[in-house]
Amino acid sequence: MSFVIIILVVWFCSVAVWYLSQGAFRSADVDRIRQRLAGTTKAGGKKSEAPAVQRNLIHADDTRTGKITVRLLQKYEVHTKLQDLLDQAGLKWHVARLIHASLGFFIAGYVITWFLFELRSAALAIAAVSATLPFLYVLRKKSVRLFKFEEQFPESLEFVARSMRAGHAFSVSLEMLHREFQEPLSGEFRRTFEEHNLGLPLDTALLKLTKRVPLLDLQFFVSAVLLQRKTGGNLAEILDKLAYVIRERFKLRGKIRAISAHGRMTGTALTMIPLVVAVIMFYVNPYYSNFFFSDEVGHYMIAAAAGLQLIGYGIIQKIVSIEV
């Protein structure tokens, strides 16, 4: 009977999460169009009145589910940061979808821990950890996407330099990147070109690019372009030298990773040893190990051990992580 109740509760939570997030699915594209239109209404540092199309999109978005979540996030100034994070990860999500997914994981983790495993003292902690899974997924996607962008960036700079030497304008060279390169670089520069083509000043479009792709190399590129537009100079030569510097940084980073490989392997081994010992003890002496699952003090001990293990792993990763 209890198993049936668990299934019904999990099903109800899944349906509730789907219902809450469906509006965020539909309004993601609307929100992106609204942001692009908002960017084109800025001129000379002053924000003009939004056009009728933009006002209609805003009204349509407000009628979606997730409206309350978005307003709460905007009230506490979190909505913009989360939207920037989703843009950096390359996910076509609405902020409400991320929040609803986190809430769904929290409810599912709490229900499963409370009813299925009966770890009632640790249910809240496990549910809180489960709620962070959507954010960890977004951060992982962001890291992978930025790494791919950084790998393609030096070659794209040389391509722009060659294109400018052939007589193309700088903005046209940015548009050509979309046809010659793959995602994520092609999509980001295509979006920059479209924003400039729709009336946004090139300086503002490039600054928005650095916000979507927070890489130091890209900031150097944008700074060089903006400085060249104000003072003049050979931009193609500047881009070639910048591409050379970025490649040299890649070589130095590879050497550092080779040197710190021993420390990273040590951190992984020290993290896995307690887990392996715990699994062996559970099968060798179940009576001794059941204390951690059946007694409330054992629950606290498991939670403390897991927390200390994560802290130790984070410290080791911080030591062996060297920025170039």
mmCIF file of C-alpha atoms in Angstrom:
data_model
loop_
_atom_site.group_PDB
_atom_site.id
_atom_site.type_symbol
_atom_site.label_atom_id
_atom_site.label_comp_id
_atom_site.label_asym_id
_atom_site.label_seq_id
_atom_site.Cartn_x
_atom_site.Cartn_y
_atom_site.Cartn_z
ATOM 1 C CA MET A 1 0.000 0.000 0.000
ATOM 2 C CA SER A 2 2.790 2.421 0.900
ATOM 3 C CA PHE A 3 4.525 1.698 -2.409
ATOM 4 C CA VAL A 4 1.356 2.662 -4.293
ATOM 5 C CA ILE A 5 1.157 5.902 -2.319
ATOM 6 C CA ILE A 6 4.766 6.677 -3.218
ATOM 7 C CA ILE A 7 4.065 6.103 -6.905
ATOM 8 C CA LEU A 8 1.015 8.374 -6.763
ATOM 9 C CA VAL A 9 2.923 11.125 -4.958
ATOM 10 C CA VAL A 10 5.818 10.996 -7.430
ATOM 11 C CA TRP A 11 3.365 11.042 -10.334
ATOM 12 C CA PHE A 12 1.536 14.027 -8.876
ATOM 13 C CA CYS A 13 4.819 15.902 -8.403
ATOM 14 C CA SER A 14 5.872 15.139 -11.976
ATOM 15 C CA VAL A 15 2.562 16.395 -13.366
ATOM 16 C CA ALA A 16 2.779 19.526 -11.235
ATOM 17 C CA VAL A 17 6.319 20.270 -12.398
ATOM 18 C CA TRP A 18 5.309 19.752 -16.027
ATOM 19 C CA TYR A 19 2.326 22.058 -15.658
ATOM 20 C CA LEU A 20 4.419 24.781 -14.042
ATOM 21 C CA SER A 21 7.212 24.563 -16.601
ATOM 22 C CA GLN A 22 5.142 24.261 -19.782
ATOM 23 C CA GLY A 23 4.612 28.015 -19.935
ATOM 24 C CA ALA A 24 8.338 28.551 -19.628
ATOM 25 C CA PHE A 25 8.880 26.199 -22.601
ATOM 26 C CA ARG A 26 6.541 28.241 -24.789
ATOM 27 C CA SER A 27 7.721 31.669 -23.680
ATOM 28 C CA ALA A 28 11.464 31.118 -24.113
ATOM 29 C CA ASP A 29 11.517 32.248 -27.764
ATOM 30 C CA VAL A 30 9.152 35.128 -27.011
ATOM 31 C CA ASP A 31 11.447 36.330 -24.254
ATOM 32 C CA ARG A 32 14.499 36.220 -26.522
ATOM 33 C CA ILE A 33 12.733 38.243 -29.246
ATOM 34 C CA ARG A 34 11.669 40.746 -26.615
ATOM 35 C CA GLN A 35 15.265 41.118 -25.401
ATOM 36 C CA ARG A 36 16.551 41.709 -28.927
ATOM 37 C CA LEU A 37 13.866 44.320 -29.557
ATOM 38 C CA ALA A 38 14.760 45.940 -26.245
ATOM 39 C CA GLY A 39 18.380 46.144 -27.358
ATOM 40 C CA THR A 40 17.453 47.966 -30.574
ATOM 41 C CA THR A 41 15.464 50.632 -28.691
ATOM 42 C CA LYS A 42 18.571 51.982 -26.946
ATOM 43 C CA ALA A 43 20.249 54.941 -28.557
ATOM 44 C CA GLY A 44 22.778 57.364 -27.146
ATOM 45 C CA GLY A 45 22.607 55.813 -23.687
ATOM 46 C CA LYS A 46 18.874 56.613 -23.390
ATOM 47 C CA LYS A 47 16.162 54.031 -23.509
ATOM 48 C CA SER A 48 13.286 54.957 -25.809
ATOM 49 C CA GLU A 49 9.736 53.747 -25.567
ATOM 50 C CA ALA A 50 9.296 50.131 -26.573
ATOM 51 C CA PRO A 51 7.554 49.592 -29.912
ATOM 52 C CA ALA A 52 4.078 48.098 -30.147
ATOM 53 C CA VAL A 53 5.422 44.674 -31.147
ATOM 54 C CA GLN A 54 7.565 44.542 -28.032
ATOM 55 C CA ARG A 55 4.699 45.614 -25.776
ATOM 56 C CA ASN A 56 2.493 42.883 -27.257
ATOM 57 C CA LEU A 57 5.226 40.289 -26.657
ATOM 58 C CA ILE A 58 5.606 41.409 -23.060
ATOM 59 C CA HIS A 59 1.859 41.177 -22.543
ATOM 60 C CA ALA A 60 1.779 37.710 -24.135
ATOM 61 C CA ASP A 61 4.633 36.562 -21.918
ATOM 62 C CA ASP A 62 2.893 37.842 -18.796
ATOM 63 C CA THR A 63 -0.091 35.600 -19.489
ATOM 64 C CA ARG A 64 2.046 32.463 -19.367
ATOM 65 C CA THR A 65 2.439 30.270 -16.355
ATOM 66 C CA GLY A 66 5.591 31.105 -14.430
ATOM 67 C CA LYS A 67 4.615 34.787 -14.257
ATOM 68 C CA ILE A 68 4.731 34.849 -10.458
ATOM 69 C CA THR A 69 8.140 33.178 -10.394
ATOM 70 C CA VAL A 70 9.598 35.669 -12.862
ATOM 71 C CA ARG A 71 8.232 38.654 -10.956
ATOM 72 C CA LEU A 72 9.646 37.394 -7.670
ATOM 73 C CA LEU A 73 13.057 36.902 -9.283
ATOM 74 C CA GLN A 74 12.945 40.370 -10.808
ATOM 75 C CA LYS A 75 12.005 41.837 -7.445
ATOM 76 C CA TYR A 76 15.120 40.393 -5.813
ATOM 77 C CA GLU A 77 17.323 41.152 -8.873
ATOM 78 C CA VAL A 78 18.056 37.491 -9.611
ATOM 79 C CA HIS A 79 16.200 37.136 -12.906
ATOM 80 C CA THR A 80 18.843 38.940 -15.004
ATOM 81 C CA LYS A 81 21.727 36.947 -13.534
ATOM 82 C CA LEU A 82 19.996 33.623 -14.141
ATOM 83 C CA GLN A 83 19.065 34.633 -17.700
ATOM 84 C CA ASP A 84 22.697 35.582 -18.362
ATOM 85 C CA LEU A 85 23.739 32.181 -17.030
ATOM 86 C CA LEU A 86 21.328 30.409 -19.387
ATOM 87 C CA ASP A 87 22.577 32.486 -22.321
ATOM 88 C CA GLN A 88 26.165 31.619 -21.480
ATOM 89 C CA ALA A 89 25.219 27.933 -21.367
ATOM 90 C CA GLY A 90 23.530 28.202 -24.761
ATOM 91 C CA LEU A 91 20.226 26.846 -23.441
ATOM 92 C CA LYS A 92 16.974 28.179 -24.866
ATOM 93 C CA TRP A 93 15.326 28.103 -21.482
ATOM 94 C CA HIS A 94 13.239 30.607 -19.627
ATOM 95 C CA VAL A 95 14.360 31.421 -16.089
ATOM 96 C CA ALA A 96 11.064 30.079 -14.751
ATOM 97 C CA ARG A 97 11.818 26.696 -16.299
ATOM 98 C CA LEU A 98 15.096 26.480 -14.381
ATOM 99 C CA ILE A 99 13.419 27.412 -11.101
ATOM 100 C CA HIS A 100 10.566 24.960 -11.645
ATOM 101 C CA ALA A 101 13.001 22.169 -12.492
ATOM 102 C CA SER A 102 14.927 22.870 -9.290
ATOM 103 C CA LEU A 103 11.682 22.835 -7.302
ATOM 104 C CA GLY A 104 10.669 19.548 -8.923
ATOM 105 C CA PHE A 105 13.984 17.909 -8.025
ATOM 106 C CA PHE A 106 13.629 19.198 -4.461
ATOM 107 C CA ILE A 107 10.152 17.678 -4.072
ATOM 108 C CA ALA A 108 11.154 14.397 -5.728
ATOM 109 C CA GLY A 109 14.284 14.066 -3.596
ATOM 110 C CA TYR A 110 12.369 14.783 -0.425
ATOM 111 C CA VAL A 111 9.543 12.343 -1.214
ATOM 112 C CA ILE A 112 11.859 9.523 -2.301
ATOM 113 C CA THR A 113 14.151 9.961 0.714
ATOM 114 C CA TRP A 114 11.275 10.226 3.202
ATOM 115 C CA PHE A 115 9.034 7.403 1.978
ATOM 116 C CA LEU A 116 11.227 5.056 -0.035
ATOM 117 C CA PHE A 117 14.450 5.016 1.999
ATOM 118 C CA GLU A 118 12.907 6.303 5.259
ATOM 119 C CA LEU A 119 15.894 8.567 5.939
ATOM 120 C CA ARG A 120 13.663 11.173 7.516
ATOM 121 C CA SER A 121 16.385 13.075 9.361
ATOM 122 C CA ALA A 122 18.387 13.530 6.154
ATOM 123 C CA ALA A 123 15.446 14.080 3.790
ATOM 124 C CA LEU A 124 15.690 17.858 3.815
ATOM 125 C CA ALA A 125 19.443 17.870 3.182
ATOM 126 C CA ILE A 126 19.167 15.360 0.322
ATOM 127 C CA ALA A 127 16.283 17.330 -1.166
ATOM 128 C CA ALA A 128 18.373 20.519 -1.023
ATOM 129 C CA VAL A 129 21.227 18.772 -2.818
ATOM 130 C CA SER A 130 18.787 17.439 -5.422
ATOM 131 C CA ALA A 131 17.515 20.978 -6.037
ATOM 132 C CA THR A 132 20.993 22.053 -7.156
ATOM 133 C CA LEU A 133 21.143 19.450 -9.966
ATOM 134 C CA PRO A 134 19.531 21.688 -12.650
ATOM 135 C CA PHE A 135 21.955 24.494 -11.778
ATOM 136 C CA LEU A 136 24.908 22.086 -11.910
ATOM 137 C CA TYR A 137 23.705 20.939 -15.333
ATOM 138 C CA VAL A 138 23.556 24.539 -16.565
ATOM 139 C CA LEU A 139 27.021 25.283 -15.169
ATOM 140 C CA ARG A 140 28.390 22.172 -16.852
ATOM 141 C CA LYS A 141 26.857 23.166 -20.187
ATOM 142 C CA LYS A 142 28.303 26.646 -19.772
ATOM 143 C CA SER A 143 31.790 25.284 -19.072
ATOM 144 C CA VAL A 144 31.726 22.951 -22.093
ATOM 145 C CA ARG A 145 30.360 25.655 -24.371
ATOM 146 C CA LEU A 146 32.942 28.241 -23.331
ATOM 147 C CA PHE A 147 35.727 25.715 -23.802
ATOM 148 C CA LYS A 148 34.551 24.985 -27.367
ATOM 149 C CA PHE A 149 34.283 28.697 -28.092
ATOM 150 C CA GLU A 150 37.780 29.292 -26.775
ATOM 151 C CA GLU A 151 39.186 26.520 -28.979
ATOM 152 C CA GLN A 152 37.651 28.043 -32.118
ATOM 153 C CA PHE A 153 38.436 31.648 -31.277
ATOM 154 C CA PRO A 154 42.084 31.975 -32.457
ATOM 155 C CA GLU A 155 41.264 30.554 -35.880
ATOM 156 C CA SER A 156 38.248 32.857 -36.154
ATOM 157 C CA LEU A 157 40.452 35.897 -35.460
ATOM 158 C CA GLU A 158 42.798 34.902 -38.269
ATOM 159 C CA PHE A 159 39.787 34.380 -40.539
ATOM 160 C CA VAL A 160 38.511 37.895 -39.792
ATOM 161 C CA ALA A 161 41.988 39.320 -40.429
ATOM 162 C CA ARG A 162 42.237 37.573 -43.815
ATOM 163 C CA SER A 163 38.725 38.675 -44.706
ATOM 164 C CA MET A 164 39.527 42.299 -43.945
ATOM 165 C CA ARG A 165 42.709 42.122 -46.002
ATOM 166 C CA ALA A 166 40.576 40.837 -48.878
ATOM 167 C CA GLY A 167 38.495 44.016 -48.689
ATOM 168 C CA HIS A 168 35.480 43.017 -46.606
ATOM 169 C CA ALA A 169 34.126 45.263 -43.890
ATOM 170 C CA PHE A 170 34.514 44.197 -40.270
ATOM 171 C CA SER A 171 30.778 43.659 -39.745
ATOM 172 C CA VAL A 172 30.586 41.540 -42.918
ATOM 173 C CA SER A 173 33.516 39.459 -41.671
ATOM 174 C CA LEU A 174 31.573 38.737 -38.499
ATOM 175 C CA GLU A 175 28.618 37.535 -40.549
ATOM 176 C CA MET A 176 30.892 35.266 -42.619
ATOM 177 C CA LEU A 177 31.998 33.491 -39.443
ATOM 178 C CA HIS A 178 28.514 31.962 -39.239
ATOM 179 C CA ARG A 179 29.052 30.070 -42.493
ATOM 180 C CA GLU A 180 32.649 29.031 -41.924
ATOM 181 C CA PHE A 181 32.606 27.897 -38.289
ATOM 182 C CA GLN A 182 30.516 25.660 -36.066
ATOM 183 C CA GLU A 183 28.606 26.295 -32.878
ATOM 184 C CA PRO A 184 28.945 27.938 -30.432
ATOM 185 C CA LEU A 185 31.185 30.531 -32.116
ATOM 186 C CA SER A 186 29.131 30.825 -35.291
ATOM 187 C CA GLY A 187 25.868 31.381 -33.442
ATOM 188 C CA GLU A 188 27.258 34.057 -31.137
ATOM 189 C CA PHE A 189 28.836 36.103 -33.925
ATOM 190 C CA ARG A 190 25.732 35.631 -36.056
ATOM 191 C CA ARG A 191 23.646 37.064 -33.240
ATOM 192 C CA THR A 192 26.064 39.984 -32.901
ATOM 193 C CA PHE A 193 25.815 40.697 -36.621
ATOM 194 C CA GLU A 194 22.010 40.512 -36.533
ATOM 195 C CA GLU A 195 21.820 42.917 -33.606
ATOM 196 C CA HIS A 196 24.071 45.366 -35.458
ATOM 197 C CA ASN A 197 22.112 44.868 -38.680
ATOM 198 C CA LEU A 198 18.842 45.653 -36.872
ATOM 199 C CA GLY A 199 20.169 49.033 -35.735
ATOM 200 C CA LEU A 200 22.162 48.364 -32.571
ATOM 201 C CA PRO A 201 25.537 50.177 -32.569
ATOM 202 C CA LEU A 202 28.463 47.853 -33.197
ATOM 203 C CA ASP A 203 30.115 48.872 -29.940
ATOM 204 C CA THR A 204 27.022 47.903 -27.942
ATOM 205 C CA ALA A 205 26.600 44.633 -29.867
ATOM 206 C CA LEU A 206 30.196 43.645 -29.108
ATOM 207 C CA LEU A 207 29.816 44.515 -25.426
ATOM 208 C CA LYS A 208 26.711 42.320 -25.281
ATOM 209 C CA LEU A 209 28.783 39.542 -26.847
ATOM 210 C CA THR A 210 31.313 39.754 -23.998
ATOM 211 C CA LYS A 211 28.424 39.470 -21.543
ATOM 212 C CA ARG A 212 27.113 36.299 -23.199
ATOM 213 C CA VAL A 213 30.618 34.816 -23.531
ATOM 214 C CA PRO A 214 32.635 35.850 -20.434
ATOM 215 C CA LEU A 215 36.108 34.975 -21.720
ATOM 216 C CA LEU A 216 39.218 37.063 -21.177
ATOM 217 C CA ASP A 217 40.398 36.503 -24.765
ATOM 218 C CA LEU A 218 37.109 37.795 -26.151
ATOM 219 C CA GLN A 219 37.359 40.870 -23.946
ATOM 220 C CA PHE A 220 40.810 41.542 -25.414
ATOM 221 C CA PHE A 221 39.322 41.222 -28.900
ATOM 222 C CA VAL A 222 36.453 43.617 -28.198
ATOM 223 C CA SER A 223 38.780 46.122 -26.505
ATOM 224 C CA ALA A 224 41.124 46.038 -29.514
ATOM 225 C CA VAL A 225 38.236 46.583 -31.942
ATOM 226 C CA LEU A 226 36.750 49.453 -29.937
ATOM 227 C CA LEU A 227 40.144 51.109 -29.535
ATOM 228 C CA GLN A 228 40.886 50.765 -33.255
ATOM 229 C CA ARG A 229 37.552 52.370 -34.147
ATOM 230 C CA LYS A 230 38.423 55.393 -32.021
ATOM 231 C CA THR A 231 42.147 55.824 -32.772
ATOM 232 C CA GLY A 232 42.632 54.006 -36.090
ATOM 233 C CA GLY A 233 45.293 51.457 -37.003
ATOM 234 C CA ASN A 234 45.711 48.126 -38.752
ATOM 235 C CA LEU A 235 43.053 45.931 -37.187
ATOM 236 C CA ALA A 236 44.019 42.859 -39.231
ATOM 237 C CA GLU A 237 47.551 42.914 -37.836
ATOM 238 C CA ILE A 238 46.215 43.368 -34.306
ATOM 239 C CA LEU A 239 43.954 40.336 -34.688
ATOM 240 C CA ASP A 240 46.823 38.194 -35.976
ATOM 241 C CA LYS A 241 48.964 39.084 -32.978
ATOM 242 C CA LEU A 242 46.065 38.452 -30.609
ATOM 243 C CA ALA A 243 45.506 35.005 -32.140
ATOM 244 C CA TYR A 244 49.212 34.229 -31.648
ATOM 245 C CA VAL A 245 49.051 35.272 -27.966
ATOM 246 C CA ILE A 246 45.965 33.117 -27.372
ATOM 247 C CA ARG A 247 47.640 30.060 -28.908
ATOM 248 C CA GLU A 248 50.693 30.584 -26.704
ATOM 249 C CA ARG A 249 48.400 30.697 -23.670
ATOM 250 C CA PHE A 250 46.894 27.380 -24.780
ATOM 251 C CA LYS A 251 50.366 25.825 -24.920
ATOM 252 C CA LEU A 252 51.226 27.114 -21.442
ATOM 253 C CA ARG A 253 47.908 25.869 -20.094
ATOM 254 C CA GLY A 254 48.571 22.408 -21.522
ATOM 255 C CA LYS A 255 51.979 22.287 -19.812
ATOM 256 C CA ILE A 256 50.450 23.302 -16.492
ATOM 257 C CA ARG A 257 47.741 20.637 -16.791
ATOM 258 C CA ALA A 258 50.416 18.003 -17.466
ATOM 259 C CA ILE A 259 52.378 19.081 -14.400
ATOM 260 C CA SER A 260 49.291 19.170 -12.136
ATOM 261 C CA ALA A 261 47.910 15.830 -13.398
ATOM 262 C CA HIS A 262 49.412 13.995 -10.401
ATOM 263 C CA GLY A 263 47.607 16.271 -7.956
ATOM 264 C CA ARG A 264 44.269 15.831 -9.740
ATOM 265 C CA MET A 265 44.653 12.041 -9.761
ATOM 266 C CA THR A 266 45.513 12.117 -6.056
ATOM 267 C CA GLY A 267 42.385 14.140 -5.292
ATOM 268 C CA THR A 268 40.210 11.696 -7.230
ATOM 269 C CA ALA A 269 41.775 8.698 -5.473
ATOM 270 C CA LEU A 270 41.376 10.223 -2.008
ATOM 271 C CA THR A 271 37.732 10.963 -2.787
ATOM 272 C CA MET A 272 36.917 7.476 -4.083
ATOM 273 C CA ILE A 273 38.667 5.466 -1.340
ATOM 274 C CA PRO A 274 36.059 6.197 1.405
ATOM 275 C CA LEU A 275 33.209 5.385 -0.994
ATOM 276 C CA VAL A 276 34.761 2.066 -2.004
ATOM 277 C CA VAL A 277 35.459 1.153 1.642
ATOM 278 C CA ALA A 278 31.854 1.996 2.563
ATOM 279 C CA VAL A 279 30.472 -0.273 -0.193
ATOM 280 C CA ILE A 280 32.792 -3.128 0.828
ATOM 281 C CA MET A 281 31.795 -2.781 4.477
ATOM 282 C CA PHE A 282 28.108 -2.815 3.537
ATOM 283 C CA TYR A 283 28.498 -6.220 1.872
ATOM 284 C CA VAL A 284 31.069 -7.723 4.272
ATOM 285 C CA ASN A 285 29.401 -6.680 7.529
ATOM 286 C CA PRO A 286 25.813 -5.493 6.898
ATOM 287 C CA TYR A 287 24.962 -5.512 10.607
ATOM 288 C CA TYR A 288 27.718 -2.974 11.305
ATOM 289 C CA SER A 289 26.757 -0.799 8.318
ATOM 290 C CA ASN A 290 23.005 -0.774 8.991
ATOM 291 C CA PHE A 291 23.644 1.502 11.934
ATOM 292 C CA PHE A 292 24.178 4.400 9.515
ATOM 293 C CA PHE A 293 20.810 3.768 7.844
ATOM 294 C CA SER A 294 18.607 2.743 10.759
ATOM 295 C CA ASP A 295 19.770 5.082 13.529
ATOM 296 C CA GLU A 296 19.250 8.839 13.524
ATOM 297 C CA VAL A 297 22.801 9.457 14.757
ATOM 298 C CA GLY A 298 24.061 7.392 11.820
ATOM 299 C CA HIS A 299 22.162 9.674 9.443
ATOM 300 C CA TYR A 300 23.949 12.705 10.841
ATOM 301 C CA MET A 301 27.291 10.899 10.612
ATOM 302 C CA ILE A 302 26.700 10.041 6.933
ATOM 303 C CA ALA A 303 25.709 13.629 6.175
ATOM 304 C CA ALA A 304 28.773 15.000 7.981
ATOM 305 C CA ALA A 305 31.083 12.530 6.221
ATOM 306 C CA ALA A 306 29.645 13.389 2.806
ATOM 307 C CA GLY A 307 29.961 17.105 3.492
ATOM 308 C CA LEU A 308 33.567 16.846 4.658
ATOM 309 C CA GLN A 309 34.384 14.662 1.667
ATOM 310 C CA LEU A 310 33.009 17.266 -0.744
ATOM 311 C CA ILE A 311 34.873 20.058 1.054
ATOM 312 C CA GLY A 312 38.137 18.121 0.849
ATOM 313 C CA TYR A 313 37.636 17.403 -2.851
ATOM 314 C CA GLY A 314 36.901 21.074 -3.504
ATOM 315 C CA ILE A 315 40.046 22.177 -1.660
ATOM 316 C CA ILE A 316 42.223 19.768 -3.629
ATOM 317 C CA GLN A 317 40.702 20.929 -6.930
ATOM 318 C CA LYS A 318 41.323 24.544 -5.922
ATOM 319 C CA ILE A 319 44.981 23.790 -5.184
ATOM 320 C CA VAL A 320 45.662 22.040 -8.510
ATOM 321 C CA SER A 321 43.611 24.498 -10.560
ATOM 322 C CA ILE A 322 45.994 27.155 -11.928
ATOM 323 C CA GLU A 323 44.608 29.921 -14.097
ATOM 324 C CA VAL A 324 46.685 31.171 -17.019
#
